[in-house]
Amino acid sequence: MNILITGANRGIGAALVSEAEARGHSVYGTTRASNDPKLLPLDVRDPKSASALAAQLKDTPIDLLVCNAGVYLEKGLPVTGLTDTQLWADTFATNVTGVYLTAMAFLPNLALSQTPKIAIISSQMGSSERAGGQAYIYRASKAAALNLGRNLAVDLKPKNIAVGIYHPGWVRTDMGSSAAAIGTEDSAPGLLDRFDHLSLKTTGCFEMWNGDPMPF
Ligand SMILES: NC(=O)c1ccc[n+]([C@@H]2O[C@H](COP(=O)([O-])OP(=O)(O)OC[C@H]3O[C@@H](n4cnc5c(N)ncnc54)[C@H](OP(=O)(O)O)[C@@H]3O)[C@@H](O)[C@H]2O)c1
């Protein structure tokens, strides 16, 4: 399989690249920094960046697109202090618009696959049924990413593209912190198993890394 994974220079994205390569897949990992020769350049907030990478990969089939890049910018701020509108704009630019721009840029590559799939890394914090309070900006952005994925699943089904939305677990990364429950060595293999399971029959699913269904 040819797999493209965004935000692959660290954290869950880097672990997904290693695990997918270990499983024998051809993996295109991306980074918004330009200094890693093993990774391809992509700033998910920038439509020009996405179309430049899509042009570079023109005629390359992509079987699985993993929209993993994400930010959690309000960490440590009280919920009464989220008045900096730039924080909202920057979070949504990456976590929501970035998913849309990435999916649209690589639709021609997905169309070249026999079994094309898009995996969106949202979060349990995007679940409205499991609203836990706090982190309003991040939660709203991940709820929007979930909603975007559900609607993409409807619109891309006639094109045979399956779309799944995932919670990777609370993972020990820069974002998840060292206090998190699981490591990337648990999350990445679990997620790749879930992506294997994704099909047009399960399109629109919202699942945890271990296969448990997530409430919407
Ligand atoms: N860790 C958790 O517990 C947890 C839980 C639920 C959901 N998630 C989600 O899982 C995904 C990965 O999280 P993580 O824990 O691995 O976070 P992380 O360690 O902070 O890594 C985030 C990755 O996203 C990249 N990124 C951020 N903005 C980008 C942009 N504009 N363009 C391209 N890449 C960008 C980062 O690149 P730079 O190095 O350039 O910043 C980095 O590679 C995120 O979507 C996150 O919201 C994580």
mmCIF file of C-alpha atoms and ligand atoms in Angstrom:
data_model
loop_
_atom_site.group_PDB
_atom_site.id
_atom_site.type_symbol
_atom_site.label_atom_id
_atom_site.label_comp_id
_atom_site.label_asym_id
_atom_site.label_seq_id
_atom_site.Cartn_x
_atom_site.Cartn_y
_atom_site.Cartn_z
ATOM 1 C CA MET A 1 0.000 0.000 0.000
ATOM 2 C CA ASN A 2 1.073 3.615 -0.597
ATOM 3 C CA ILE A 3 0.373 5.661 2.518
ATOM 4 C CA LEU A 4 0.696 9.418 3.027
ATOM 5 C CA ILE A 5 0.857 10.607 6.650
ATOM 6 C CA THR A 6 0.823 14.295 7.643
ATOM 7 C CA GLY A 7 2.694 15.626 10.679
ATOM 8 C CA ALA A 8 5.133 12.714 10.540
ATOM 9 C CA ASN A 9 8.236 14.318 12.040
ATOM 10 C CA ARG A 10 7.342 13.444 15.650
ATOM 11 C CA GLY A 11 4.715 11.940 17.926
ATOM 12 C CA ILE A 12 1.988 9.649 16.605
ATOM 13 C CA GLY A 13 2.721 10.570 12.972
ATOM 14 C CA ALA A 14 6.368 9.469 13.234
ATOM 15 C CA ALA A 15 5.313 6.217 14.937
ATOM 16 C CA LEU A 16 2.737 5.560 12.199
ATOM 17 C CA VAL A 17 5.475 5.960 9.572
ATOM 18 C CA SER A 18 7.795 3.472 11.363
ATOM 19 C CA GLU A 19 5.055 0.926 11.951
ATOM 20 C CA ALA A 20 3.668 1.187 8.410
ATOM 21 C CA GLU A 21 7.161 0.773 6.940
ATOM 22 C CA ALA A 22 7.743 -2.240 9.205
ATOM 23 C CA ARG A 23 4.548 -3.741 7.746
ATOM 24 C CA GLY A 24 5.999 -3.387 4.252
ATOM 25 C CA HIS A 25 4.088 -0.345 3.023
ATOM 26 C CA SER A 26 5.524 2.524 0.960
ATOM 27 C CA VAL A 27 5.137 5.535 3.192
ATOM 28 C CA TYR A 28 5.254 9.235 2.375
ATOM 29 C CA GLY A 29 5.611 11.094 5.668
ATOM 30 C CA THR A 30 5.262 14.866 5.635
ATOM 31 C CA THR A 31 6.615 17.707 7.752
ATOM 32 C CA ARG A 32 6.118 21.460 7.727
ATOM 33 C CA ALA A 33 9.831 21.921 8.455
ATOM 34 C CA SER A 34 12.096 21.612 5.435
ATOM 35 C CA ASN A 35 15.188 20.125 7.031
ATOM 36 C CA ASP A 36 14.417 16.391 7.029
ATOM 37 C CA PRO A 37 15.398 14.671 3.773
ATOM 38 C CA LYS A 38 13.300 11.567 4.623
ATOM 39 C CA LEU A 39 10.080 13.604 4.787
ATOM 40 C CA LEU A 40 8.134 15.614 2.222
ATOM 41 C CA PRO A 41 7.186 19.262 2.822
ATOM 42 C CA LEU A 42 3.577 20.032 3.755
ATOM 43 C CA ASP A 43 2.117 22.785 5.903
ATOM 44 C CA VAL A 44 -1.494 21.646 6.138
ATOM 45 C CA ARG A 45 -2.733 25.233 6.682
ATOM 46 C CA ASP A 46 -1.466 26.340 3.279
ATOM 47 C CA PRO A 47 -3.372 25.343 0.120
ATOM 48 C CA LYS A 48 -0.308 26.207 -2.015
ATOM 49 C CA SER A 49 1.829 23.837 0.045
ATOM 50 C CA ALA A 50 -0.728 21.055 -0.412
ATOM 51 C CA SER A 51 -1.045 21.588 -4.164
ATOM 52 C CA ALA A 52 2.771 21.726 -4.546
ATOM 53 C CA LEU A 53 3.137 18.342 -2.838
ATOM 54 C CA ALA A 54 0.236 16.919 -4.835
ATOM 55 C CA ALA A 55 2.012 18.079 -8.019
ATOM 56 C CA GLN A 56 5.221 16.406 -6.816
ATOM 57 C CA LEU A 57 3.287 13.152 -6.287
ATOM 58 C CA LYS A 58 1.267 13.474 -9.512
ATOM 59 C CA ASP A 59 0.332 10.063 -10.953
ATOM 60 C CA THR A 60 1.315 8.305 -7.682
ATOM 61 C CA PRO A 61 -1.613 6.297 -6.310
ATOM 62 C CA ILE A 62 -2.311 6.883 -2.626
ATOM 63 C CA ASP A 63 -4.215 4.037 -0.993
ATOM 64 C CA LEU A 64 -4.408 5.591 2.460
ATOM 65 C CA LEU A 65 -4.212 9.273 3.417
ATOM 66 C CA VAL A 66 -3.736 9.835 7.148
ATOM 67 C CA CYS A 67 -4.633 13.370 8.278
ATOM 68 C CA ASN A 68 -2.684 13.325 11.529
ATOM 69 C CA ALA A 69 -1.145 16.810 11.852
ATOM 70 C CA GLY A 70 -2.715 18.714 14.721
ATOM 71 C CA VAL A 71 -2.182 21.370 17.368
ATOM 72 C CA TYR A 72 -3.386 21.930 20.918
ATOM 73 C CA LEU A 73 -2.506 25.579 21.412
ATOM 74 C CA GLU A 74 -4.516 26.555 24.503
ATOM 75 C CA LYS A 75 -2.811 24.093 26.856
ATOM 76 C CA GLY A 76 -2.618 25.571 30.365
ATOM 77 C CA LEU A 77 -4.991 28.469 29.686
ATOM 78 C CA PRO A 78 -8.159 28.795 31.807
ATOM 79 C CA VAL A 79 -11.474 28.468 29.933
ATOM 80 C CA THR A 80 -12.318 32.051 30.891
ATOM 81 C CA GLY A 81 -9.145 33.269 29.202
ATOM 82 C CA LEU A 82 -9.559 32.037 25.642
ATOM 83 C CA THR A 83 -10.253 35.518 24.262
ATOM 84 C CA ASP A 84 -7.288 35.618 21.903
ATOM 85 C CA THR A 85 -9.123 35.034 18.632
ATOM 86 C CA GLN A 86 -5.857 34.105 16.926
ATOM 87 C CA LEU A 87 -5.733 30.952 19.072
ATOM 88 C CA TRP A 88 -9.121 29.905 17.683
ATOM 89 C CA ALA A 89 -8.146 30.764 14.113
ATOM 90 C CA ASP A 90 -4.766 29.004 14.294
ATOM 91 C CA THR A 91 -6.230 25.867 15.884
ATOM 92 C CA PHE A 92 -9.031 25.581 13.345
ATOM 93 C CA ALA A 93 -6.643 26.360 10.455
ATOM 94 C CA THR A 94 -4.637 23.238 11.287
ATOM 95 C CA ASN A 95 -7.115 20.829 12.850
ATOM 96 C CA VAL A 96 -10.075 21.454 10.533
ATOM 97 C CA THR A 97 -9.163 23.458 7.422
ATOM 98 C CA GLY A 98 -5.905 21.504 7.248
ATOM 99 C CA VAL A 99 -7.783 18.209 7.050
ATOM 100 C CA TYR A 100 -10.047 19.567 4.304
ATOM 101 C CA LEU A 101 -7.173 21.037 2.256
ATOM 102 C CA THR A 102 -5.141 17.823 2.538
ATOM 103 C CA ALA A 103 -8.072 15.614 1.542
ATOM 104 C CA MET A 104 -8.927 17.802 -1.461
ATOM 105 C CA ALA A 105 -5.322 18.095 -2.663
ATOM 106 C CA PHE A 106 -4.816 14.325 -2.776
ATOM 107 C CA LEU A 107 -8.190 13.270 -4.223
ATOM 108 C CA PRO A 108 -6.575 12.691 -7.669
ATOM 109 C CA ASN A 109 -3.981 10.385 -6.061
ATOM 110 C CA LEU A 110 -6.679 8.543 -4.106
ATOM 111 C CA ALA A 111 -8.649 8.101 -7.335
ATOM 112 C CA LEU A 112 -5.704 6.069 -8.710
ATOM 113 C CA SER A 113 -6.081 3.466 -5.912
ATOM 114 C CA GLN A 114 -8.360 0.404 -6.075
ATOM 115 C CA THR A 115 -9.326 0.772 -2.388
ATOM 116 C CA PRO A 116 -8.759 4.414 -1.398
ATOM 117 C CA LYS A 117 -9.173 5.471 2.226
ATOM 118 C CA ILE A 118 -8.825 8.629 4.313
ATOM 119 C CA ALA A 119 -8.136 8.380 8.061
ATOM 120 C CA ILE A 120 -8.711 11.520 10.108
ATOM 121 C CA ILE A 121 -7.078 11.681 13.524
ATOM 122 C CA SER A 122 -9.619 13.533 15.641
ATOM 123 C CA SER A 123 -9.859 12.872 19.374
ATOM 124 C CA GLN A 124 -12.237 11.667 22.048
ATOM 125 C CA MET A 125 -12.219 15.370 22.970
ATOM 126 C CA GLY A 126 -14.206 15.913 19.752
ATOM 127 C CA SER A 127 -17.051 13.760 21.060
ATOM 128 C CA SER A 128 -20.058 15.907 22.042
ATOM 129 C CA GLU A 129 -21.645 12.973 23.892
ATOM 130 C CA ARG A 130 -18.474 12.697 25.966
ATOM 131 C CA ALA A 131 -18.143 16.424 26.634
ATOM 132 C CA GLY A 132 -15.802 16.694 29.583
ATOM 133 C CA GLY A 133 -15.447 20.454 29.927
ATOM 134 C CA GLN A 134 -12.218 22.477 29.501
ATOM 135 C CA ALA A 135 -10.100 22.937 26.353
ATOM 136 C CA TYR A 136 -12.941 24.554 24.400
ATOM 137 C CA ILE A 137 -10.885 25.508 21.341
ATOM 138 C CA TYR A 138 -9.240 22.123 20.872
ATOM 139 C CA ARG A 139 -12.468 20.257 21.615
ATOM 140 C CA ALA A 140 -14.447 22.398 19.141
ATOM 141 C CA SER A 141 -11.797 21.885 16.464
ATOM 142 C CA LYS A 142 -11.759 18.109 16.919
ATOM 143 C CA ALA A 143 -15.585 18.026 16.918
ATOM 144 C CA ALA A 144 -15.444 19.936 13.630
ATOM 145 C CA ALA A 145 -12.857 17.483 12.249
ATOM 146 C CA LEU A 146 -15.197 14.639 13.210
ATOM 147 C CA ASN A 147 -18.128 16.374 11.521
ATOM 148 C CA LEU A 148 -16.030 17.068 8.423
ATOM 149 C CA GLY A 149 -15.027 13.414 8.276
ATOM 150 C CA ARG A 150 -18.631 12.249 8.595
ATOM 151 C CA ASN A 151 -19.681 14.503 5.715
ATOM 152 C CA LEU A 152 -16.673 13.583 3.564
ATOM 153 C CA ALA A 153 -17.662 9.945 4.109
ATOM 154 C CA VAL A 154 -21.071 10.662 2.549
ATOM 155 C CA ASP A 155 -19.760 12.663 -0.388
ATOM 156 C CA LEU A 156 -16.767 10.434 -1.180
ATOM 157 C CA LYS A 157 -18.631 7.116 -0.983
ATOM 158 C CA PRO A 158 -19.756 7.367 -4.642
ATOM 159 C CA LYS A 159 -16.055 7.800 -5.504
ATOM 160 C CA ASN A 160 -15.308 4.569 -3.570
ATOM 161 C CA ILE A 161 -13.263 6.466 -0.971
ATOM 162 C CA ALA A 162 -13.828 5.295 2.611
ATOM 163 C CA VAL A 163 -13.341 7.822 5.419
ATOM 164 C CA GLY A 164 -12.733 6.904 9.055
ATOM 165 C CA ILE A 165 -12.320 9.166 12.063
ATOM 166 C CA TYR A 166 -10.172 8.038 14.993
ATOM 167 C CA HIS A 167 -9.201 8.703 18.595
ATOM 168 C CA PRO A 168 -5.562 7.620 18.931
ATOM 169 C CA GLY A 169 -5.784 7.173 22.711
ATOM 170 C CA TRP A 170 -4.225 9.483 25.280
ATOM 171 C CA VAL A 171 -0.706 9.068 24.008
ATOM 172 C CA ARG A 172 2.699 9.995 25.450
ATOM 173 C CA THR A 173 3.824 12.644 22.939
ATOM 174 C CA ASP A 174 4.659 16.345 23.186
ATOM 175 C CA MET A 175 0.917 16.954 22.930
ATOM 176 C CA GLY A 176 -0.266 14.132 25.180
ATOM 177 C CA SER A 177 2.510 14.666 27.800
ATOM 178 C CA SER A 178 4.514 12.062 29.695
ATOM 179 C CA ALA A 179 1.511 11.481 31.992
ATOM 180 C CA ALA A 180 -0.545 9.954 29.161
ATOM 181 C CA ALA A 181 -1.983 6.460 29.361
ATOM 182 C CA ILE A 182 -0.339 4.714 26.401
ATOM 183 C CA GLY A 183 2.758 5.001 24.205
ATOM 184 C CA THR A 184 3.023 5.495 20.455
ATOM 185 C CA GLU A 185 4.115 1.827 20.313
ATOM 186 C CA ASP A 186 0.532 0.935 21.356
ATOM 187 C CA SER A 187 -1.374 3.625 19.453
ATOM 188 C CA ALA A 188 0.311 3.386 16.034
ATOM 189 C CA PRO A 189 -0.142 -0.393 15.490
ATOM 190 C CA GLY A 190 -3.701 -0.170 16.807
ATOM 191 C CA LEU A 191 -4.540 2.681 14.440
ATOM 192 C CA LEU A 192 -3.009 0.878 11.441
ATOM 193 C CA ASP A 193 -5.134 -2.170 12.266
ATOM 194 C CA ARG A 194 -8.201 0.068 12.311
ATOM 195 C CA PHE A 195 -7.247 1.620 8.947
ATOM 196 C CA ASP A 196 -6.952 -1.943 7.534
ATOM 197 C CA HIS A 197 -10.471 -2.586 8.764
ATOM 198 C CA LEU A 198 -11.900 0.611 7.195
ATOM 199 C CA SER A 199 -14.052 0.000 4.123
ATOM 200 C CA LEU A 200 -17.047 1.472 2.325
ATOM 201 C CA LYS A 201 -19.167 -0.664 4.704
ATOM 202 C CA THR A 202 -17.703 1.078 7.764
ATOM 203 C CA THR A 203 -17.158 4.524 6.217
ATOM 204 C CA GLY A 204 -17.990 7.366 8.604
ATOM 205 C CA CYS A 205 -16.929 5.319 11.636
ATOM 206 C CA PHE A 206 -15.546 7.038 14.749
ATOM 207 C CA GLU A 207 -13.334 4.575 16.587
ATOM 208 C CA MET A 208 -10.664 4.360 19.239
ATOM 209 C CA TRP A 209 -7.174 3.087 18.416
ATOM 210 C CA ASN A 210 -8.107 -0.309 19.910
ATOM 211 C CA GLY A 211 -11.304 -0.710 17.868
ATOM 212 C CA ASP A 212 -13.806 0.384 20.508
ATOM 213 C CA PRO A 213 -16.530 2.569 18.978
ATOM 214 C CA MET A 214 -16.444 6.210 20.044
ATOM 215 C CA PRO A 215 -19.696 7.989 20.901
ATOM 216 C CA PHE A 216 -20.344 10.945 18.594
HETATM 217 N N1 LIG B 1 -1.276 12.666 22.035
HETATM 218 C C1 LIG B 1 -2.541 12.495 22.379
HETATM 219 O O1 LIG B 1 -2.854 12.093 23.522
HETATM 220 C C2 LIG B 1 -3.649 12.752 21.391
HETATM 221 C C3 LIG B 1 -4.961 12.467 21.803
HETATM 222 C C4 LIG B 1 -6.004 12.669 20.907
HETATM 223 C C5 LIG B 1 -5.735 13.135 19.633
HETATM 224 N N2 LIG B 1 -4.446 13.417 19.265
HETATM 225 C C6 LIG B 1 -4.241 13.894 17.896
HETATM 226 O O2 LIG B 1 -3.272 13.060 17.265
HETATM 227 C C7 LIG B 1 -2.555 13.820 16.286
HETATM 228 C C8 LIG B 1 -1.064 13.697 16.540
HETATM 229 O O3 LIG B 1 -0.820 14.186 17.855
HETATM 230 P P1 LIG B 1 0.577 14.002 18.622
HETATM 231 O O4 LIG B 1 0.265 13.635 20.011
HETATM 232 O O5 LIG B 1 1.507 13.174 17.827
HETATM 233 O O6 LIG B 1 1.055 15.540 18.628
HETATM 234 P P2 LIG B 1 2.506 16.169 18.535
HETATM 235 O O7 LIG B 1 3.513 15.286 19.136
HETATM 236 O O8 LIG B 1 2.347 17.562 19.052
HETATM 237 O O9 LIG B 1 2.761 16.219 16.938
HETATM 238 C C9 LIG B 1 1.930 16.997 16.135
HETATM 239 C C10 LIG B 1 2.423 16.858 14.712
HETATM 240 O O10 LIG B 1 1.587 17.693 13.876
HETATM 241 C C11 LIG B 1 2.452 18.535 13.112
HETATM 242 N N3 LIG B 1 1.822 19.786 12.715
HETATM 243 C C12 LIG B 1 1.276 20.738 13.500
HETATM 244 N N4 LIG B 1 0.855 21.762 12.743
HETATM 245 C C13 LIG B 1 1.125 21.439 11.451
HETATM 246 C C14 LIG B 1 0.936 22.085 10.203
HETATM 247 N N5 LIG B 1 0.378 23.304 10.117
HETATM 248 N N6 LIG B 1 1.322 21.465 9.070
HETATM 249 C C15 LIG B 1 1.902 20.237 9.141
HETATM 250 N N7 LIG B 1 2.147 19.573 10.280
HETATM 251 C C16 LIG B 1 1.750 20.192 11.432
HETATM 252 C C17 LIG B 1 3.638 18.787 14.026
HETATM 253 O O11 LIG B 1 4.715 19.328 13.294
HETATM 254 P P3 LIG B 1 5.787 20.360 13.992
HETATM 255 O O12 LIG B 1 6.843 19.517 14.622
HETATM 256 O O13 LIG B 1 6.263 21.171 12.845
HETATM 257 O O14 LIG B 1 5.031 21.158 15.006
HETATM 258 C C18 LIG B 1 3.872 17.367 14.524
HETATM 259 O O15 LIG B 1 4.525 16.599 13.545
HETATM 260 C C19 LIG B 1 -3.079 15.266 16.399
HETATM 261 O O16 LIG B 1 -4.062 15.496 15.430
HETATM 262 C C20 LIG B 1 -3.693 15.281 17.788
HETATM 263 O O17 LIG B 1 -4.669 16.293 17.919
HETATM 264 C C21 LIG B 1 -3.413 13.241 20.105
#
